[in-house]
XYZ file of C-alpha atoms in Angstrom:
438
model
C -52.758 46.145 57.593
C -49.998 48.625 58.954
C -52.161 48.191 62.781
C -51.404 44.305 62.041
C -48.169 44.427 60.858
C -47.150 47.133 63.509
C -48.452 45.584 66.451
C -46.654 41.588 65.051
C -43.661 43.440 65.532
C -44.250 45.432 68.896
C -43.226 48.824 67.495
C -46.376 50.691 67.134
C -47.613 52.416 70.364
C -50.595 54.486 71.483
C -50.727 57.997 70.896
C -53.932 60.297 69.498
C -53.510 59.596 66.328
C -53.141 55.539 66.365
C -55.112 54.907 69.666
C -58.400 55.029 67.874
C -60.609 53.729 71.015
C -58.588 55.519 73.367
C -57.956 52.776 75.895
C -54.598 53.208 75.766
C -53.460 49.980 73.713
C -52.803 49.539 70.594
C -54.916 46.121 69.718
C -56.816 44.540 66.860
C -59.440 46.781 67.687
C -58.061 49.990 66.637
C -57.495 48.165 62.915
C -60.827 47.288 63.224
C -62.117 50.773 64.060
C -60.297 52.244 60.999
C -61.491 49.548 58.263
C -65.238 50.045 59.645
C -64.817 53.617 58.871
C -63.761 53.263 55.460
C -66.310 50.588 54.798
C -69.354 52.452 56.571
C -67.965 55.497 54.921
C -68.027 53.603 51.453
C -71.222 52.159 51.965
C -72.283 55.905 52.625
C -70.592 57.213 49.581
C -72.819 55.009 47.477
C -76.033 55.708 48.470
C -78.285 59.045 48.303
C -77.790 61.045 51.181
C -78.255 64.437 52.487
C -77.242 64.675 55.892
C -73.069 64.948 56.030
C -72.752 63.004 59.265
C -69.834 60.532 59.647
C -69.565 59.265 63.322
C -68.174 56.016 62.110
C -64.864 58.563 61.226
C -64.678 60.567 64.357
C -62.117 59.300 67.051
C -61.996 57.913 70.204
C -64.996 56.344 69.723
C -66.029 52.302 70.420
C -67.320 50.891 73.607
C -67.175 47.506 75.186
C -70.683 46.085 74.132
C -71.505 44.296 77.781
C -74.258 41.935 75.788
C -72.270 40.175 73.177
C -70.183 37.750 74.572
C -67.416 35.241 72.837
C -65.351 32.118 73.739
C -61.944 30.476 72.166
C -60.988 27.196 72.611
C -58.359 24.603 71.876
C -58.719 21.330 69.529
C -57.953 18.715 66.885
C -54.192 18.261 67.960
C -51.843 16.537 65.165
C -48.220 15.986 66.392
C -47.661 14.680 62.625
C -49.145 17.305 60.998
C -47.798 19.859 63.933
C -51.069 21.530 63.868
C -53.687 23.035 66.461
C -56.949 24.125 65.945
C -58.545 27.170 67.361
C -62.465 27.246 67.729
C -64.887 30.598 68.305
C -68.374 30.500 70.393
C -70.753 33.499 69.205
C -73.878 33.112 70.286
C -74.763 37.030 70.251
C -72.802 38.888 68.082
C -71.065 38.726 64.835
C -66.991 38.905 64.922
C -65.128 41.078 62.541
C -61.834 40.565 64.221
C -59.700 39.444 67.167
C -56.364 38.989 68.594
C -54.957 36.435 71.336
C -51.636 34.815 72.681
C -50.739 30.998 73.167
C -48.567 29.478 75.431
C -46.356 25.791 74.402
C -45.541 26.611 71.184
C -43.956 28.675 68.566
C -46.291 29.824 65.500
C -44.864 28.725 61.692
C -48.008 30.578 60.159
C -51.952 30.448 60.674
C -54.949 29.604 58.430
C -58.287 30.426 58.408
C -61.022 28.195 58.655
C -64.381 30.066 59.375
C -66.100 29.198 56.099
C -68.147 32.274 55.630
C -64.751 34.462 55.676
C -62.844 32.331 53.834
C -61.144 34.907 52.052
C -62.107 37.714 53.525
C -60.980 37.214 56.770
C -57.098 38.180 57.213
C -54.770 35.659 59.614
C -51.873 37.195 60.319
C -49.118 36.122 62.844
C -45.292 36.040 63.061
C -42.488 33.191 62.078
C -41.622 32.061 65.398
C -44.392 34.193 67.972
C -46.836 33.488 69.682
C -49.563 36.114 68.991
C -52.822 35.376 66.307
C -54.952 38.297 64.529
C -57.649 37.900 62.399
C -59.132 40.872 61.004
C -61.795 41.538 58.014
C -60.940 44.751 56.080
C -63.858 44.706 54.061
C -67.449 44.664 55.412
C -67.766 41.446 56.412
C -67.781 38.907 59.709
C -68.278 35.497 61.389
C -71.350 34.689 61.118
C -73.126 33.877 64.741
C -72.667 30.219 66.628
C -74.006 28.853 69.725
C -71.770 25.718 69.415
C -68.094 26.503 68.846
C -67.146 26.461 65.324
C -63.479 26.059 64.042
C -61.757 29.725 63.539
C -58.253 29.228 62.941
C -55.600 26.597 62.316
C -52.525 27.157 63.878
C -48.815 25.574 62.188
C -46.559 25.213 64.622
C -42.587 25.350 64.551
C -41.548 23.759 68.002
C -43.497 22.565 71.213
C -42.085 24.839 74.138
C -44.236 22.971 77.213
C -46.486 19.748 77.154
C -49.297 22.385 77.013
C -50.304 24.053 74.721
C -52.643 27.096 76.240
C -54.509 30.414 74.879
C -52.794 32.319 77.284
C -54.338 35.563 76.643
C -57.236 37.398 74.640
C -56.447 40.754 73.538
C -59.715 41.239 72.205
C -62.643 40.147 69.785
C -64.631 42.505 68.459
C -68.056 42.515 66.685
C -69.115 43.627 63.647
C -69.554 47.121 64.673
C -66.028 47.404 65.441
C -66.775 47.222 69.306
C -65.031 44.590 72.249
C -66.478 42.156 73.004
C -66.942 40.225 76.182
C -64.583 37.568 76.118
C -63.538 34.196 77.627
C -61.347 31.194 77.007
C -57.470 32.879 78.500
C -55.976 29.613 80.020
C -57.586 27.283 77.997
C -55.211 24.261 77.761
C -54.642 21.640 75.750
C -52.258 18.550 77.219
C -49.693 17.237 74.697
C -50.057 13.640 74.412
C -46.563 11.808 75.115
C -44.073 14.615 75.861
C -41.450 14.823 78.530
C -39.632 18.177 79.594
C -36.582 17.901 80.740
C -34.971 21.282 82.434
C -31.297 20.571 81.306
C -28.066 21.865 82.777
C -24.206 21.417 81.483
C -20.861 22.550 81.524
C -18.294 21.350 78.568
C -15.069 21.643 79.205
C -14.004 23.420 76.104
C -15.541 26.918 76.452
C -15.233 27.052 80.302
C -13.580 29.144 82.348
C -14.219 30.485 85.393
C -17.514 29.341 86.430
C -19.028 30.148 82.836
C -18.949 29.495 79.238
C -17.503 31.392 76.696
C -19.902 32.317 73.122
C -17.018 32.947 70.818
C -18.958 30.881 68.390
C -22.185 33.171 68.570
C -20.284 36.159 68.868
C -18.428 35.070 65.713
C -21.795 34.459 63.720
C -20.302 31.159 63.080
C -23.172 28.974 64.770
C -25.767 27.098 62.404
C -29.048 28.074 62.327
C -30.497 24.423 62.555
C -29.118 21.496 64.304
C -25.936 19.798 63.304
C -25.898 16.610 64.555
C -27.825 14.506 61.835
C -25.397 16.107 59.173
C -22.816 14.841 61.325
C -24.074 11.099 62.017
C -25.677 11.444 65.391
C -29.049 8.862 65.154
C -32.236 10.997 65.888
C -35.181 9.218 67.343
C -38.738 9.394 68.057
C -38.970 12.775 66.615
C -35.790 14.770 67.204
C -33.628 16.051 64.359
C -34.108 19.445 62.123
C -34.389 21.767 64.915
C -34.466 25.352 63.635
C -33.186 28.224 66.012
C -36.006 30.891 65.862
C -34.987 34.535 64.677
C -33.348 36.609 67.598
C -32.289 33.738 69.982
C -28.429 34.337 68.855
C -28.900 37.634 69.351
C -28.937 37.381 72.834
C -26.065 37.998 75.021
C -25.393 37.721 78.532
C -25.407 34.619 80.605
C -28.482 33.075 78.442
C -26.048 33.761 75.350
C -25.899 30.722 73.488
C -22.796 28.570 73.352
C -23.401 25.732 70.862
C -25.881 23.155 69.636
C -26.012 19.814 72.193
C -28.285 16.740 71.258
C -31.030 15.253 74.339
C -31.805 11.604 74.568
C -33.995 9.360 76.735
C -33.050 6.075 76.995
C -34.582 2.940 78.411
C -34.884 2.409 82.480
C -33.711 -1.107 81.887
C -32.240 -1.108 79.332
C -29.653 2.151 78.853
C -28.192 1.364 75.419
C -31.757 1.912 73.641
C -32.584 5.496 72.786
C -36.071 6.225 72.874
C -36.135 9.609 71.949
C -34.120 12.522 71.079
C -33.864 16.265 70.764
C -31.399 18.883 69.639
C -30.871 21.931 71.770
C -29.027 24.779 72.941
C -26.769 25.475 75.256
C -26.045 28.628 77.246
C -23.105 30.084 78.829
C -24.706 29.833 82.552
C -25.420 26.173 81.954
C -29.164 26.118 81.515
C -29.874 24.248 77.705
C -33.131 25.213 76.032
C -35.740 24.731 73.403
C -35.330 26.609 69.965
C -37.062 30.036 71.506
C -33.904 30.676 73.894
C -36.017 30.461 76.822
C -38.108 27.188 77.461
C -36.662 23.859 78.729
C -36.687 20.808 76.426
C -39.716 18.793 75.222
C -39.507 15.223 74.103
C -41.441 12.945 72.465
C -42.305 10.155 75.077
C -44.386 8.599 77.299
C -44.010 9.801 80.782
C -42.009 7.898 83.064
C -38.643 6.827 84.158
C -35.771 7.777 81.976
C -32.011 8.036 81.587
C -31.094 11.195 80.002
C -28.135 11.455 78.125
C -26.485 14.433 76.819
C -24.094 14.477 74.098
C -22.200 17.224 71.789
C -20.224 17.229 68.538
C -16.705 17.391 69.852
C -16.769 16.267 73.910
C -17.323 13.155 75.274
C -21.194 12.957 76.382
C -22.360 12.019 79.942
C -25.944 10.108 81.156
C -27.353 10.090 84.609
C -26.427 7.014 86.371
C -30.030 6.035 87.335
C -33.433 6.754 85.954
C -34.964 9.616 86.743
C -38.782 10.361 86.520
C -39.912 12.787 83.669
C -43.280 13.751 82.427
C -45.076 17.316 81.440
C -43.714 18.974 84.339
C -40.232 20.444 83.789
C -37.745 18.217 85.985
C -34.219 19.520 86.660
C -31.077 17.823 85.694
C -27.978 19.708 86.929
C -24.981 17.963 85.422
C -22.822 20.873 86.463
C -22.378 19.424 89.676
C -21.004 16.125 91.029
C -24.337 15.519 93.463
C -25.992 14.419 90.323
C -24.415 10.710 89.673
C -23.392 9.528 86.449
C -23.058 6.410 84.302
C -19.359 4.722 84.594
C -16.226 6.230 86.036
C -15.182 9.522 85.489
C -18.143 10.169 83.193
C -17.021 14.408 83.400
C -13.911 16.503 84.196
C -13.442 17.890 87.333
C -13.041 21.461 86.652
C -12.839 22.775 90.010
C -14.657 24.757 92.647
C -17.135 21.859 92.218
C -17.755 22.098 88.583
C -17.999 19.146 86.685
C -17.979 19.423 82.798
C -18.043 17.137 79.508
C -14.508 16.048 78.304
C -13.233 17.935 75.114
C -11.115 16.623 72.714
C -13.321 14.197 70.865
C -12.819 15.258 67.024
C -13.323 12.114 65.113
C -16.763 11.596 67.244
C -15.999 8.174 67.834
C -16.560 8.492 71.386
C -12.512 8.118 72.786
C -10.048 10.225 73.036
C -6.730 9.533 71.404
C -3.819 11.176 70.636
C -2.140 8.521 68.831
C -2.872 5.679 66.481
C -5.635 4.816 64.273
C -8.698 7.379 64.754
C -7.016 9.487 67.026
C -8.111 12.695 67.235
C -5.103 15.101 66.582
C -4.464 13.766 63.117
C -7.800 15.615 62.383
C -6.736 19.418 64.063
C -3.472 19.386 61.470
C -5.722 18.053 58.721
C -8.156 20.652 58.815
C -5.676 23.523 58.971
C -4.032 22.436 55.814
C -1.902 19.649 56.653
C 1.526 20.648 56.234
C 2.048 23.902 57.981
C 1.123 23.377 62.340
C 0.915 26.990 62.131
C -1.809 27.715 60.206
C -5.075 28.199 61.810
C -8.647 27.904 59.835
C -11.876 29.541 60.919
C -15.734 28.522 61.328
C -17.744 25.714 62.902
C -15.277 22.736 62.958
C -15.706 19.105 64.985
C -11.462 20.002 65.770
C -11.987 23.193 67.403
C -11.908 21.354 70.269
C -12.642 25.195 72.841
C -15.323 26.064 70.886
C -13.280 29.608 69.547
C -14.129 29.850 66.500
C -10.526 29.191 65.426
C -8.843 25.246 65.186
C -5.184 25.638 66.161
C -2.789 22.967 66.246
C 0.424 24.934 67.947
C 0.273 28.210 70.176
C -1.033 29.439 72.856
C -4.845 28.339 73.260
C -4.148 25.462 70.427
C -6.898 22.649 69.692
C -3.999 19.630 70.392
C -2.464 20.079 73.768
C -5.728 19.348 75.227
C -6.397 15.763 73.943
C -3.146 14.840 75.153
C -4.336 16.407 78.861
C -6.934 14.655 79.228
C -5.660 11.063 78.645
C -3.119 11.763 81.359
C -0.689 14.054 80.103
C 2.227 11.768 79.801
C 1.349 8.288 78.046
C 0.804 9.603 74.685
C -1.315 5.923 73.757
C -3.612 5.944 76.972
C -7.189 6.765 75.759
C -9.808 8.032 77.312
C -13.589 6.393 76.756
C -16.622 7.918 76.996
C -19.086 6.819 79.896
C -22.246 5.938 77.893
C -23.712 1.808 77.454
């Protein structure tokens, strides 16, 4: 179990005394090495003997058995049930455990489904990774199958790609605690109706010379799952609930993450209709990604020609002014800069030095900016903060912290309010300012 456990969380490495086959890994097949010695030891123990001789015990020992030969493969794909199933070959040899990597997806937990284990054999993987074990710790196996046989059922979190691939095989080893030969690494398995979309942004808020700020992540103020249905924002064809995996806010850097932005698709012809949506995050270089930090965006839809739209809890949101083609290939949309077009007129702030960015100042998410009148969205920034002293300030993860700091100001250097008024003009307190969206 400690083997498992240890090698889940990457901090267990090879030395004498824990690299039990001496290949200089630690694998599956060193926890299989030690529970084959305590069984084969038990067995021992409990019959007559007279010769002390415990090979089974004695370390480095195992050997890659060149005539016993395995394959994994990929099946029985449910989007609704977000499941995927794993199946073993074993024509020669009986398998007492194995390890191996996939590729598309993030892991929510594993079953087993090799009937002859069913309780015997341990599944083990990580909230969030990527990497499988299955190990027996008492004497028993797989049995043997020339046709492939289901092993393991995998529960996914997210989709990270529109494959989903075993993208490596530690090892499988038999019952005598020895690899296996192996195949089945880059197995794949196509995702029926998903579109990735490689996603880039500035908003106006957090910017500042040529990046974005992460006083919200620094602050530990940023939700762990997506805000926008809480907030109103319609999720379709199966966005909405999106659950940051553990670490991802950990990160800092460029690829720190700035907020939570929302992903649609809508119609070629006909750009009011959303066809499907996805929440995200976004970084302070730009680049917005899946829940794992790291992969672009997967939607749920059939591949073809697409606005995309981007839009965010407290700036105006911005669509590409034509359709652009998507499908399980990662295509890039850079709406940082003004050589990607946009629906309307003056869909995004010129920031300057070329950078174009979302407008802020949107706090009653009605899609306007106002700074007077009905709906407007100062009222809200002296509302929040009390609503009787301009002074005050309030702290957390708040629709009128218009710069994303963590802190909604209405007066003061760095205030919430000032910024609405810029950017309806800066002198007609009743102009407005719409956002660019059918």
């Amino acid at each position: 179990i400690e083997y498992v456990t240890g090698i889940l969380g990457n901090d267990v490495s090879a030395s004498a005394c824990t690299d039990l086959n001496g290949d200089g890994l630690i694998t599956v097949t060193d926890g299989a090495l030690l529970a084959n010695c305590y069984n084969t030891q038990d067995a021992h123990d409990q019959s007559p003997h007279v010769l002390h001789y415990h090979p089974w015990c004695d370390y480095p020992r195992g050997w890659l058995s060149t005539l016993d030969t395995a394959w994994l493969s990929l099946g029985n794909f449910d989007p609704v049930g977000k499941t995927v199933d794993i199946f073993l070959k074993n024509p020669n040899s009986r398998v007492l455990g194995y390890e191996f990597d996939l590729s598309g997806l993030t892991i929510q937990s594993v079953e087993n489904l090799s009937p002859n284990v069913m309780n015997e054999m341990a599944v083990s993987s990580s909230l969030g990774g990527t990497k499988v074990i299955g190990l027996s710790y008492i004497d028993s196996s797989i049995v043997k199958s020339s046709a492939p046989m289901p092993l393991c059922r995998i529960h996914y979190l997210t989709l990270t790609d529109a494959q989903i691939c075993i993208a490596d095989i530690a090892d499988i080893v038999n019952e005598d605690a020895n690899n296996i030969i192996h195949h089945g690494t880059g197995d794949c398995l196509t995702v029926p109706n998903t579109v990735v979309v490689d996603m880039k942004a500035w908003l106006e808020g957090p910017f500042s010379a040529g990046q974005m700020n992460d006083a919200l992540r620094a602050a530990t103020l940023l939700p762990a799952s997506e805000p926008y249905t809480g907030l109103g924002f319609s999720h379709v064809g199966g966005g909405g609930g999106e659950t940051v995996l553990a670490g991802v806010f950990d990160v800092t850097g460029p690829d720190a993450v700035v907020d939570w932005v929302m992903v649609e698709l809508r119609d070629a012809n006909a750009p009011a209709t959303i066809v499907s949506t996805r929440s995200a995050l976004l970084q302070r270089d730009g680049d917005i990604v899946g829940m794992d930090g790291t992969s672009p965006v997967v939607l749920f839809a059939t591949p073809g020609n697409y606005h995309v739209a981007l839009r965010h809890r407290n700036h105006l949101g911005v669509m590409t002014a034509s359709a652009v083609a998507l499908g399980a290939t990662a295509t890039t949309i850079d709406l940082r800069t003004a050589a990607t077009p946009t629906w309307g007129s003056e869909a995004r702030k010129d920031l300057g030095g070329g950078a174009m960015g979302c407008w802020m100042g949107n706090t009653v998410q009605d899609g306007q900016i106002k700074y007077t009148g009905s709906f407007n969205d100062r009222d809200p920034i002296i509302s929040v903060i009390g609503g009787t002293a301009p002074t005050n300030v309030v702290i957390g993860y708040y629709r009128e912290d218009s710069d994303l700091s963590g802190i909604v100001k209405y007066t003061g250097s760095g205030n919430d309010r000032d910024p609405i008024l810029n950017n309806i003009g800066g002198v007609v307190p009743t102009n407005t300012r719409t956002e660019q969206l059918p």
